[in-house]
mmCIF file of C-alpha atoms and ligand atoms in Angstrom:
data_model
loop_
_atom_site.group_PDB
_atom_site.id
_atom_site.type_symbol
_atom_site.label_atom_id
_atom_site.label_comp_id
_atom_site.label_asym_id
_atom_site.label_seq_id
_atom_site.Cartn_x
_atom_site.Cartn_y
_atom_site.Cartn_z
ATOM 1 C CA MET A 1 -14.301 16.266 -150.479
ATOM 2 C CA THR A 2 -16.836 18.118 -149.141
ATOM 3 C CA GLU A 3 -16.728 21.990 -149.635
ATOM 4 C CA LEU A 4 -16.493 24.293 -147.198
ATOM 5 C CA LEU A 5 -18.584 27.040 -148.781
ATOM 6 C CA THR A 6 -20.468 26.532 -152.612
ATOM 7 C CA VAL A 7 -21.888 29.274 -153.957
ATOM 8 C CA SER A 8 -25.077 28.334 -157.104
ATOM 9 C CA ASP A 9 -26.335 30.431 -159.579
ATOM 10 C CA LEU A 10 -24.773 34.088 -157.937
ATOM 11 C CA ALA A 11 -26.799 36.718 -159.247
ATOM 12 C CA VAL A 12 -26.067 40.244 -158.864
ATOM 13 C CA SER A 13 -27.167 43.978 -160.069
ATOM 14 C CA PHE A 14 -27.135 47.516 -159.829
ATOM 15 C CA GLY A 15 -30.026 48.694 -160.827
ATOM 16 C CA GLU A 16 -30.380 47.886 -164.901
ATOM 17 C CA VAL A 17 -26.500 46.703 -164.589
ATOM 18 C CA ARG A 18 -25.860 42.190 -164.571
ATOM 19 C CA ALA A 19 -22.252 42.657 -162.387
ATOM 20 C CA VAL A 20 -23.235 39.206 -162.224
ATOM 21 C CA ARG A 21 -25.119 36.582 -163.747
ATOM 22 C CA GLY A 22 -25.674 33.174 -162.405
ATOM 23 C CA VAL A 23 -22.476 32.539 -161.355
ATOM 24 C CA SER A 24 -21.165 28.713 -159.779
ATOM 25 C CA PHE A 25 -18.043 27.733 -157.711
ATOM 26 C CA GLY A 26 -17.475 26.141 -154.218
ATOM 27 C CA VAL A 27 -14.522 25.198 -152.126
ATOM 28 C CA ALA A 28 -13.230 21.619 -150.648
ATOM 29 C CA GLU A 29 -11.144 22.413 -147.391
ATOM 30 C CA ALA A 30 -7.800 22.235 -147.271
ATOM 31 C CA THR A 31 -7.888 22.823 -151.266
ATOM 32 C CA THR A 32 -7.592 26.244 -153.640
ATOM 33 C CA LEU A 33 -9.297 27.816 -156.372
ATOM 34 C CA ALA A 34 -8.496 30.416 -159.154
ATOM 35 C CA ILE A 35 -11.580 33.198 -159.677
ATOM 36 C CA VAL A 36 -9.756 34.238 -163.104
ATOM 37 C CA GLY A 37 -10.897 37.455 -165.674
ATOM 38 C CA GLU A 38 -9.879 40.989 -167.709
ATOM 39 C CA SER A 39 -10.780 43.578 -165.113
ATOM 40 C CA GLY A 40 -14.624 43.972 -164.565
ATOM 41 C CA SER A 41 -15.944 40.412 -165.733
ATOM 42 C CA GLY A 42 -17.693 40.072 -161.780
ATOM 43 C CA LYS A 43 -14.576 39.393 -160.096
ATOM 44 C CA SER A 44 -14.289 40.616 -156.833
ATOM 45 C CA LEU A 45 -18.443 41.100 -156.309
ATOM 46 C CA SER A 46 -18.511 37.138 -156.714
ATOM 47 C CA SER A 47 -16.419 37.880 -153.481
ATOM 48 C CA LEU A 48 -17.771 40.481 -151.586
ATOM 49 C CA ALA A 49 -20.925 38.898 -151.442
ATOM 50 C CA VAL A 50 -19.978 35.876 -149.856
ATOM 51 C CA LEU A 51 -19.243 37.730 -146.796
ATOM 52 C CA GLY A 52 -22.248 40.289 -147.191
ATOM 53 C CA LEU A 53 -19.281 42.867 -148.305
ATOM 54 C CA LEU A 54 -21.264 44.418 -151.488
ATOM 55 C CA PRO A 55 -21.933 47.300 -152.349
ATOM 56 C CA ALA A 56 -24.329 49.294 -150.518
ATOM 57 C CA GLN A 57 -26.039 50.175 -154.641
ATOM 58 C CA ALA A 58 -24.856 46.232 -154.345
ATOM 59 C CA GLN A 59 -27.626 44.006 -154.755
ATOM 60 C CA VAL A 60 -27.926 39.774 -155.112
ATOM 61 C CA THR A 61 -30.591 39.237 -156.870
ATOM 62 C CA ALA A 62 -30.383 35.182 -156.646
ATOM 63 C CA GLY A 63 -28.591 31.869 -156.246
ATOM 64 C CA SER A 64 -27.150 31.001 -152.445
ATOM 65 C CA ILE A 65 -24.152 30.212 -150.816
ATOM 66 C CA HIS A 66 -23.238 27.908 -148.391
ATOM 67 C CA TRP A 67 -20.309 27.839 -145.478
ATOM 68 C CA ASP A 68 -19.879 24.884 -143.479
ATOM 69 C CA GLY A 69 -24.363 24.143 -144.205
ATOM 70 C CA ARG A 70 -25.034 27.877 -143.184
ATOM 71 C CA ASP A 71 -27.153 29.885 -144.768
ATOM 72 C CA LEU A 72 -24.964 32.863 -144.823
ATOM 73 C CA ARG A 73 -27.255 35.123 -147.570
ATOM 74 C CA ALA A 74 -29.996 33.733 -144.298
ATOM 75 C CA CYS A 75 -27.693 35.680 -142.083
ATOM 76 C CA GLY A 76 -27.814 39.144 -140.411
ATOM 77 C CA ALA A 77 -25.176 41.103 -140.227
ATOM 78 C CA ASP A 78 -23.891 40.942 -137.231
ATOM 79 C CA GLU A 79 -23.325 37.243 -138.149
ATOM 80 C CA LEU A 80 -21.140 37.371 -141.019
ATOM 81 C CA ARG A 81 -18.937 40.041 -139.182
ATOM 82 C CA GLN A 82 -18.866 37.362 -136.625
ATOM 83 C CA LEU A 83 -18.121 34.727 -139.511
ATOM 84 C CA ARG A 84 -15.552 37.112 -140.763
ATOM 85 C CA GLY A 85 -11.844 36.862 -140.010
ATOM 86 C CA THR A 86 -12.850 33.984 -137.805
ATOM 87 C CA ASP A 87 -13.585 31.436 -140.038
ATOM 88 C CA ILE A 88 -13.441 33.529 -143.839
ATOM 89 C CA ALA A 89 -11.063 35.928 -144.395
ATOM 90 C CA MET A 90 -10.073 38.075 -147.107
ATOM 91 C CA ILE A 91 -7.130 40.180 -148.355
ATOM 92 C CA PHE A 92 -8.329 43.203 -150.907
ATOM 93 C CA GLN A 93 -5.656 44.090 -153.467
ATOM 94 C CA ASP A 94 -4.776 47.912 -152.429
ATOM 95 C CA PRO A 95 -3.433 47.493 -147.927
ATOM 96 C CA LEU A 96 -3.398 50.896 -148.246
ATOM 97 C CA SER A 97 -6.963 51.503 -148.721
ATOM 98 C CA ALA A 98 -8.391 48.840 -145.677
ATOM 99 C CA LEU A 99 -6.065 49.926 -142.868
ATOM 100 C CA ASN A 100 -6.190 52.855 -140.843
ATOM 101 C CA PRO A 101 -3.723 55.621 -141.740
ATOM 102 C CA SER A 102 -3.561 57.340 -138.749
ATOM 103 C CA LEU A 103 -3.233 53.634 -136.489
ATOM 104 C CA THR A 104 0.346 51.928 -136.536
ATOM 105 C CA VAL A 105 0.112 48.709 -137.803
ATOM 106 C CA GLY A 106 0.789 46.613 -134.484
ATOM 107 C CA TYR A 107 -2.446 48.347 -132.757
ATOM 108 C CA GLN A 108 -3.879 47.624 -136.144
ATOM 109 C CA ILE A 109 -3.356 43.879 -136.123
ATOM 110 C CA GLY A 110 -3.390 44.327 -131.949
ATOM 111 C CA GLU A 111 -6.952 44.941 -132.485
ATOM 112 C CA MET A 112 -7.538 41.592 -133.708
ATOM 113 C CA PHE A 113 -7.114 39.619 -131.013
ATOM 114 C CA ARG A 114 -8.275 42.332 -128.119
ATOM 115 C CA ARG A 115 -11.254 42.966 -129.910
ATOM 116 C CA ARG A 116 -11.729 39.088 -131.027
ATOM 117 C CA ARG A 117 -9.994 37.300 -128.667
ATOM 118 C CA GLY A 118 -10.665 39.221 -125.649
ATOM 119 C CA LEU A 119 -6.581 39.209 -125.381
ATOM 120 C CA GLY A 120 -4.877 42.217 -122.859
ATOM 121 C CA ARG A 121 -3.290 45.116 -124.233
ATOM 122 C CA ASP A 122 0.371 43.316 -123.853
ATOM 123 C CA GLU A 123 -0.661 40.298 -124.558
ATOM 124 C CA ALA A 124 -2.653 41.811 -128.170
ATOM 125 C CA ARG A 125 1.083 43.386 -128.930
ATOM 126 C CA ARG A 126 2.802 40.289 -128.600
ATOM 127 C CA ARG A 127 0.502 38.587 -130.687
ATOM 128 C CA ALA A 128 1.009 41.783 -133.617
ATOM 129 C CA ILE A 129 4.878 41.106 -133.636
ATOM 130 C CA GLU A 130 3.583 37.635 -133.083
ATOM 131 C CA ALA A 131 2.143 37.528 -136.312
ATOM 132 C CA MET A 132 4.526 39.868 -138.291
ATOM 133 C CA THR A 133 7.318 37.817 -137.767
ATOM 134 C CA GLU A 134 5.527 35.142 -139.314
ATOM 135 C CA VAL A 135 4.022 37.170 -142.559
ATOM 136 C CA GLY A 136 8.898 37.768 -143.016
ATOM 137 C CA ILE A 137 8.753 40.997 -141.844
ATOM 138 C CA PRO A 138 11.913 41.785 -140.178
ATOM 139 C CA ASP A 139 12.571 43.803 -137.116
ATOM 140 C CA ALA A 140 8.194 43.001 -136.593
ATOM 141 C CA ALA A 141 9.123 44.661 -132.946
ATOM 142 C CA ARG A 142 9.896 47.834 -134.180
ATOM 143 C CA ARG A 143 7.626 47.743 -137.295
ATOM 144 C CA ALA A 144 5.123 46.960 -135.759
ATOM 145 C CA GLY A 145 5.002 51.069 -134.488
ATOM 146 C CA SER A 146 4.664 52.243 -137.693
ATOM 147 C CA TYR A 147 2.108 53.837 -140.101
ATOM 148 C CA PRO A 148 0.972 52.192 -143.035
ATOM 149 C CA HIS A 149 1.707 55.089 -145.185
ATOM 150 C CA GLU A 150 5.747 53.913 -143.348
ATOM 151 C CA PHE A 151 5.945 50.458 -145.811
ATOM 152 C CA SER A 152 6.811 49.493 -149.076
ATOM 153 C CA GLY A 153 3.539 47.790 -151.499
ATOM 154 C CA GLY A 154 4.889 44.496 -150.583
ATOM 155 C CA MET A 155 5.510 45.542 -146.269
ATOM 156 C CA ARG A 156 1.947 46.595 -146.996
ATOM 157 C CA GLN A 157 0.880 43.617 -148.798
ATOM 158 C CA ARG A 158 2.032 41.038 -145.643
ATOM 159 C CA VAL A 159 0.589 43.889 -142.229
ATOM 160 C CA MET A 160 -2.975 42.082 -144.790
ATOM 161 C CA ILE A 161 -2.095 38.761 -144.836
ATOM 162 C CA ALA A 162 -0.544 39.187 -141.000
ATOM 163 C CA MET A 163 -4.041 40.649 -140.313
ATOM 164 C CA ALA A 164 -5.836 38.061 -142.123
ATOM 165 C CA LEU A 165 -4.783 35.554 -140.398
ATOM 166 C CA ALA A 166 -4.724 36.034 -137.246
ATOM 167 C CA LEU A 167 -7.618 34.319 -135.798
ATOM 168 C CA ASP A 168 -6.671 30.884 -138.152
ATOM 169 C CA PRO A 169 -9.604 31.595 -140.930
ATOM 170 C CA ARG A 170 -10.456 27.979 -142.404
ATOM 171 C CA LEU A 171 -10.900 30.175 -145.749
ATOM 172 C CA LEU A 172 -8.692 33.419 -147.469
ATOM 173 C CA ILE A 173 -9.907 35.073 -150.271
ATOM 174 C CA ALA A 174 -7.105 36.671 -151.788
ATOM 175 C CA ASP A 175 -7.800 39.709 -154.191
ATOM 176 C CA GLU A 176 -5.332 39.905 -156.574
ATOM 177 C CA PRO A 177 -3.114 39.917 -153.712
ATOM 178 C CA THR A 178 0.506 40.263 -155.817
ATOM 179 C CA THR A 179 -1.321 42.709 -159.300
ATOM 180 C CA ALA A 180 0.377 46.234 -157.623
ATOM 181 C CA LEU A 181 3.289 44.868 -156.745
ATOM 182 C CA ASP A 182 6.713 43.854 -158.571
ATOM 183 C CA VAL A 183 7.746 40.751 -159.816
ATOM 184 C CA THR A 184 9.949 39.195 -156.993
ATOM 185 C CA VAL A 185 7.468 40.689 -153.888
ATOM 186 C CA GLN A 186 4.352 38.610 -156.247
ATOM 187 C CA ALA A 187 7.021 35.810 -155.970
ATOM 188 C CA GLN A 188 7.569 36.096 -152.149
ATOM 189 C CA ILE A 189 3.617 36.662 -151.497
ATOM 190 C CA LEU A 190 2.532 33.840 -153.662
ATOM 191 C CA ARG A 191 5.138 31.521 -151.702
ATOM 192 C CA LEU A 192 4.193 33.111 -148.205
ATOM 193 C CA LEU A 193 0.883 32.105 -149.345
ATOM 194 C CA ARG A 194 1.430 28.467 -150.972
ATOM 195 C CA LYS A 195 3.181 28.112 -147.925
ATOM 196 C CA ARG A 196 -0.404 28.117 -145.407
ATOM 197 C CA GLN A 197 -1.647 26.359 -147.945
ATOM 198 C CA ARG A 198 0.384 23.821 -147.439
ATOM 199 C CA ASP A 199 -0.982 24.339 -143.297
ATOM 200 C CA GLY A 200 -4.430 22.861 -144.110
ATOM 201 C CA LEU A 201 -5.576 26.659 -145.162
ATOM 202 C CA ALA A 202 -8.487 26.572 -147.831
ATOM 203 C CA MET A 203 -7.912 29.398 -150.503
ATOM 204 C CA ILE A 204 -9.956 31.870 -153.768
ATOM 205 C CA ILE A 205 -7.365 33.154 -155.864
ATOM 206 C CA ILE A 206 -8.768 36.307 -157.982
ATOM 207 C CA SER A 207 -6.723 37.407 -160.297
ATOM 208 C CA HIS A 208 -6.009 38.824 -164.024
ATOM 209 C CA ASP A 209 -3.245 36.439 -164.365
ATOM 210 C CA LEU A 210 -3.435 32.834 -164.866
ATOM 211 C CA GLY A 211 0.678 32.268 -164.369
ATOM 212 C CA VAL A 212 -0.110 33.151 -160.888
ATOM 213 C CA VAL A 213 -2.975 31.203 -160.684
ATOM 214 C CA ALA A 214 -0.540 28.084 -162.062
ATOM 215 C CA ARG A 215 0.831 28.775 -158.829
ATOM 216 C CA THR A 216 -1.507 28.536 -156.776
ATOM 217 C CA ALA A 217 -4.446 27.215 -157.291
ATOM 218 C CA GLN A 218 -5.692 23.842 -157.886
ATOM 219 C CA SER A 219 -8.629 24.066 -159.788
ATOM 220 C CA VAL A 220 -10.089 27.360 -161.902
ATOM 221 C CA VAL A 221 -13.679 29.362 -162.366
ATOM 222 C CA VAL A 222 -12.739 31.141 -165.775
ATOM 223 C CA MET A 223 -15.417 34.836 -165.566
ATOM 224 C CA TYR A 224 -16.698 37.001 -168.313
ATOM 225 C CA ALA A 225 -18.908 39.539 -168.708
ATOM 226 C CA GLY A 226 -20.423 38.665 -165.507
ATOM 227 C CA ARG A 227 -21.021 34.484 -166.036
ATOM 228 C CA ALA A 228 -18.939 31.092 -166.096
ATOM 229 C CA VAL A 229 -17.795 30.119 -169.221
ATOM 230 C CA GLU A 230 -14.868 27.826 -168.534
ATOM 231 C CA SER A 231 -14.128 25.959 -165.720
ATOM 232 C CA GLY A 232 -11.830 23.125 -164.019
ATOM 233 C CA PRO A 233 -8.774 21.579 -163.139
ATOM 234 C CA VAL A 234 -6.409 23.741 -163.741
ATOM 235 C CA ALA A 235 -3.709 21.425 -165.453
ATOM 236 C CA ASP A 236 -6.086 20.316 -167.471
ATOM 237 C CA LEU A 237 -7.116 23.541 -169.100
ATOM 238 C CA TYR A 238 -3.786 24.557 -168.550
ATOM 239 C CA THR A 239 -2.418 21.904 -171.092
ATOM 240 C CA VAL A 240 -6.239 22.155 -173.202
ATOM 241 C CA PRO A 241 -8.360 25.675 -172.819
ATOM 242 C CA ALA A 242 -12.190 24.422 -173.864
ATOM 243 C CA HIS A 243 -12.731 27.523 -174.425
ATOM 244 C CA PRO A 244 -12.197 30.767 -176.797
ATOM 245 C CA TYR A 245 -12.066 33.207 -174.217
ATOM 246 C CA THR A 246 -9.436 30.727 -171.991
ATOM 247 C CA LEU A 247 -7.505 30.465 -174.819
ATOM 248 C CA GLY A 248 -6.778 34.343 -175.555
ATOM 249 C CA LEU A 249 -6.805 35.011 -171.295
ATOM 250 C CA MET A 250 -3.455 32.041 -172.074
ATOM 251 C CA ALA A 251 -1.680 34.067 -175.118
ATOM 252 C CA ALA A 252 -2.145 37.439 -172.959
ATOM 253 C CA SER A 253 -0.158 36.712 -169.631
ATOM 254 C CA PRO A 254 2.588 38.317 -168.887
ATOM 255 C CA SER A 255 3.972 35.019 -167.682
ATOM 256 C CA ALA A 256 3.320 34.022 -171.612
ATOM 257 C CA ARG A 257 7.434 35.716 -171.548
ATOM 258 C CA ASP A 258 9.212 32.803 -169.782
ATOM 259 C CA ALA A 259 7.007 30.671 -171.968
ATOM 260 C CA GLY A 260 9.550 32.145 -174.719
ATOM 261 C CA ARG A 261 6.835 33.963 -176.681
ATOM 262 C CA ARG A 262 5.277 37.969 -176.277
ATOM 263 C CA PRO A 263 1.627 38.150 -174.528
ATOM 264 C CA GLN A 264 -0.933 38.808 -177.371
ATOM 265 C CA PRO A 265 -3.907 41.185 -175.195
ATOM 266 C CA ILE A 266 -6.707 39.513 -176.743
ATOM 267 C CA ASP A 267 -8.992 42.109 -179.453
ATOM 268 C CA GLY A 268 -11.247 44.289 -177.563
ATOM 269 C CA TYR A 269 -12.744 45.290 -174.170
ATOM 270 C CA PRO A 270 -15.516 43.159 -172.431
ATOM 271 C CA PRO A 271 -18.671 43.862 -173.128
ATOM 272 C CA ASP A 272 -20.995 46.456 -170.671
ATOM 273 C CA GLY A 273 -23.730 45.043 -168.176
ATOM 274 C CA ALA A 274 -25.891 47.457 -169.417
ATOM 275 C CA ALA A 275 -25.467 46.668 -172.505
ATOM 276 C CA LEU A 276 -24.567 42.733 -173.571
ATOM 277 C CA PRO A 277 -24.383 41.931 -176.679
ATOM 278 C CA THR A 278 -26.969 38.890 -178.077
ATOM 279 C CA GLY A 279 -26.011 35.113 -178.166
ATOM 280 C CA CYS A 280 -22.368 34.535 -176.871
ATOM 281 C CA ALA A 281 -21.152 38.074 -175.224
ATOM 282 C CA PHE A 282 -18.189 36.574 -175.506
ATOM 283 C CA HIS A 283 -18.976 36.527 -179.790
ATOM 284 C CA PRO A 284 -17.234 40.706 -180.376
ATOM 285 C CA ARG A 285 -14.393 39.798 -179.953
ATOM 286 C CA CYS A 286 -14.220 36.394 -180.300
ATOM 287 C CA PRO A 287 -11.751 34.030 -183.167
ATOM 288 C CA PHE A 288 -13.804 31.072 -183.501
ATOM 289 C CA ALA A 289 -17.503 32.967 -184.088
ATOM 290 C CA ARG A 290 -20.397 32.041 -185.989
ATOM 291 C CA GLN A 291 -23.697 32.883 -187.174
ATOM 292 C CA ARG A 292 -25.001 30.839 -184.280
ATOM 293 C CA CYS A 293 -23.095 32.579 -181.655
ATOM 294 C CA ARG A 294 -24.491 35.534 -182.174
ATOM 295 C CA THR A 295 -27.959 34.426 -181.285
ATOM 296 C CA GLU A 296 -27.740 32.014 -179.325
ATOM 297 C CA ASP A 297 -26.646 32.464 -175.860
ATOM 298 C CA PRO A 298 -23.987 28.703 -174.809
ATOM 299 C CA GLU A 299 -24.647 27.009 -171.601
ATOM 300 C CA LEU A 300 -22.500 26.363 -169.380
ATOM 301 C CA ARG A 301 -22.493 22.565 -169.639
ATOM 302 C CA THR A 302 -19.928 19.292 -168.939
ATOM 303 C CA VAL A 303 -17.404 18.948 -171.586
ATOM 304 C CA ALA A 304 -15.519 16.903 -170.659
ATOM 305 C CA PRO A 305 -15.049 14.976 -167.238
ATOM 306 C CA GLY A 306 -14.703 17.795 -164.131
ATOM 307 C CA ARG A 307 -14.847 20.234 -166.608
ATOM 308 C CA THR A 308 -17.305 22.992 -168.209
ATOM 309 C CA SER A 309 -17.581 25.423 -170.955
ATOM 310 C CA ALA A 310 -19.887 27.949 -172.120
ATOM 311 C CA CYS A 311 -18.715 27.766 -176.164
ATOM 312 C CA HIS A 312 -20.839 26.875 -178.888
ATOM 313 C CA PHE A 313 -17.228 24.734 -179.660
ATOM 314 C CA ALA A 314 -16.146 23.578 -177.120
ATOM 315 C CA GLU A 315 -15.291 20.459 -178.730
ATOM 316 C CA GLU A 316 -13.510 22.325 -181.958
ATOM 317 C CA VAL A 317 -11.740 23.576 -179.564
ATOM 318 C CA LEU A 318 -10.526 20.836 -177.354
ATOM 319 C CA SER A 319 -9.526 19.419 -180.332
ATOM 320 C CA ARG A 320 -6.950 21.734 -180.965
ATOM 321 C CA GLY A 321 -4.641 21.010 -178.546
ATOM 322 C CA GLY A 322 -2.767 22.989 -175.893
ATOM 323 C CA ALA A 323 -1.752 25.018 -179.504
ATOM 324 C CA VAL A 324 -0.933 28.033 -177.147
ATOM 325 C CA GLY A 325 1.736 26.335 -175.391
ATOM 326 C CA HIS A 326 1.570 26.635 -171.248
ATOM 327 C CA PRO A 327 1.136 30.037 -169.342
ATOM 328 C CA ARG A 328 3.472 28.215 -165.855
ATOM 329 C CA ALA A 329 5.180 30.149 -164.967
HETATM 330 N N1 ADP B 401 -19.724 50.450 -157.059
HETATM 331 C C1 ADP B 401 -19.881 50.050 -158.172
HETATM 332 N N2 ADP B 401 -21.139 51.239 -158.958
HETATM 333 C C2 ADP B 401 -21.647 50.238 -160.736
HETATM 334 N N3 ADP B 401 -21.297 49.247 -160.765
HETATM 335 C C3 ADP B 401 -20.242 49.115 -160.197
HETATM 336 C C4 ADP B 401 -20.185 48.798 -159.218
HETATM 337 N N4 ADP B 401 -18.344 48.326 -158.965
HETATM 338 C C5 ADP B 401 -18.545 47.373 -160.415
HETATM 339 N N5 ADP B 401 -19.255 47.922 -160.242
HETATM 340 C C6 ADP B 401 -19.797 47.183 -161.892
HETATM 341 O O1 ADP B 401 -20.545 44.927 -162.011
HETATM 342 C C7 ADP B 401 -19.108 45.216 -162.925
HETATM 343 C C8 ADP B 401 -18.704 43.548 -162.027
HETATM 344 O O2 ADP B 401 -16.996 44.569 -160.934
HETATM 345 P P1 ADP B 401 -16.282 43.731 -159.947
HETATM 346 O O3 ADP B 401 -16.676 42.374 -159.579
HETATM 347 O O4 ADP B 401 -14.593 45.441 -159.081
HETATM 348 O O5 ADP B 401 -15.226 42.499 -161.307
HETATM 349 P P2 ADP B 401 -13.738 42.603 -161.706
HETATM 350 O O6 ADP B 401 -13.555 41.957 -159.745
HETATM 351 O O7 ADP B 401 -14.135 41.045 -162.031
HETATM 352 O O8 ADP B 401 -12.646 43.507 -162.342
HETATM 353 C C9 ADP B 401 -17.905 45.928 -163.545
HETATM 354 O O9 ADP B 401 -17.265 45.968 -164.560
HETATM 355 C C10 ADP B 401 -18.866 47.548 -163.121
HETATM 356 O O10 ADP B 401 -19.755 46.994 -163.981
HETATM 357 S S1 SF4 B 402 -19.928 30.723 -178.755
HETATM 358 FE FE1 SF4 B 402 -18.779 31.675 -180.289
HETATM 359 S S2 SF4 B 402 -18.325 33.530 -179.915
HETATM 360 FE FE2 SF4 B 402 -18.976 32.029 -177.509
HETATM 361 S S3 SF4 B 402 -16.855 31.600 -177.365
HETATM 362 FE FE3 SF4 B 402 -17.798 30.208 -178.689
HETATM 363 S S4 SF4 B 402 -17.024 30.142 -180.297
HETATM 364 FE FE4 SF4 B 402 -16.772 31.675 -179.756
HETATM 365 MG MG1 MG B 403 -11.743 43.279 -159.362
#
């Protein structure tokens, strides 16, 4: 399958802080990739880099980003702006920060059609209402006249999705699209995204919850301290993880509760990008750690067909089988 987006060995730094340290991932047409990991692992920066939306102090220091054969690192700001929305769209965790509080929602969605498609006011308004209806906002014609603060969290996220999908992008990057929402609303938003997937939309979903990932993606990249520590097909990875960190994430997933277990957080905290542990960055928290782990940084390597792991003892982890259970909700 040819990839739409291919990111290779991407590195992002804030001065001394190496926030992303050589991450590779790809998404093929009509497929969904999940990027998972605890807060601070570099998930958002990896996706913001694709669209040229990194904070001003951040710098891409290495790697390549290709979209449909085009080298995005070589594109200027105008070219990237042109790509955003029409080819690649993004939704953020906090929809309020992405919406203008002083303009009605209908106007903001309509503006996409006016500016990018050159539609007139009435036609743009009609399309905005249509887009709102499509994402399940009731009474859209009336709600189009409301301001962002007049919507609930779940409805605001729907507005963001309507805006992101307005111009029929080929790829949607959804950064923790359901994190701030309660379980019922989360399920509604995931259903909405899954419908679009069935219609052929490619997606990158970013989450810290493996349960969300299991319900939306075909393949996963697990990130820790700015690196990919495991990747592979969702079904394989959930049956038998190949990295101790993935085992830990599975046990910590809120969806573990559905499998009758109490979520068990991973001991300790992710490291600071300015003071990474020696050897394997996960070793201070790893129940499998041995002497070698303190001195030797494990390479990401193929450990089974289609699967990679950055652990010296991946084979041992794999041979445990799915002892931790299945976080699929
Ligand atoms: N605006 C910023 N200024 C300085 N450092 C930042 C900034 N944003 C992110 N970082 C650094 O990059 C790391 C990864 O950030 P991010 O990609 O947002 O993580 P994630 O999305 O996985 O929670 C953070 O832990 C932090 O060290
Ligand atoms: S290399 Fe060692 S410390 Fe790192 S994940 Fe594997 S066992 Fe744990
Ligand atoms: Mg993030």
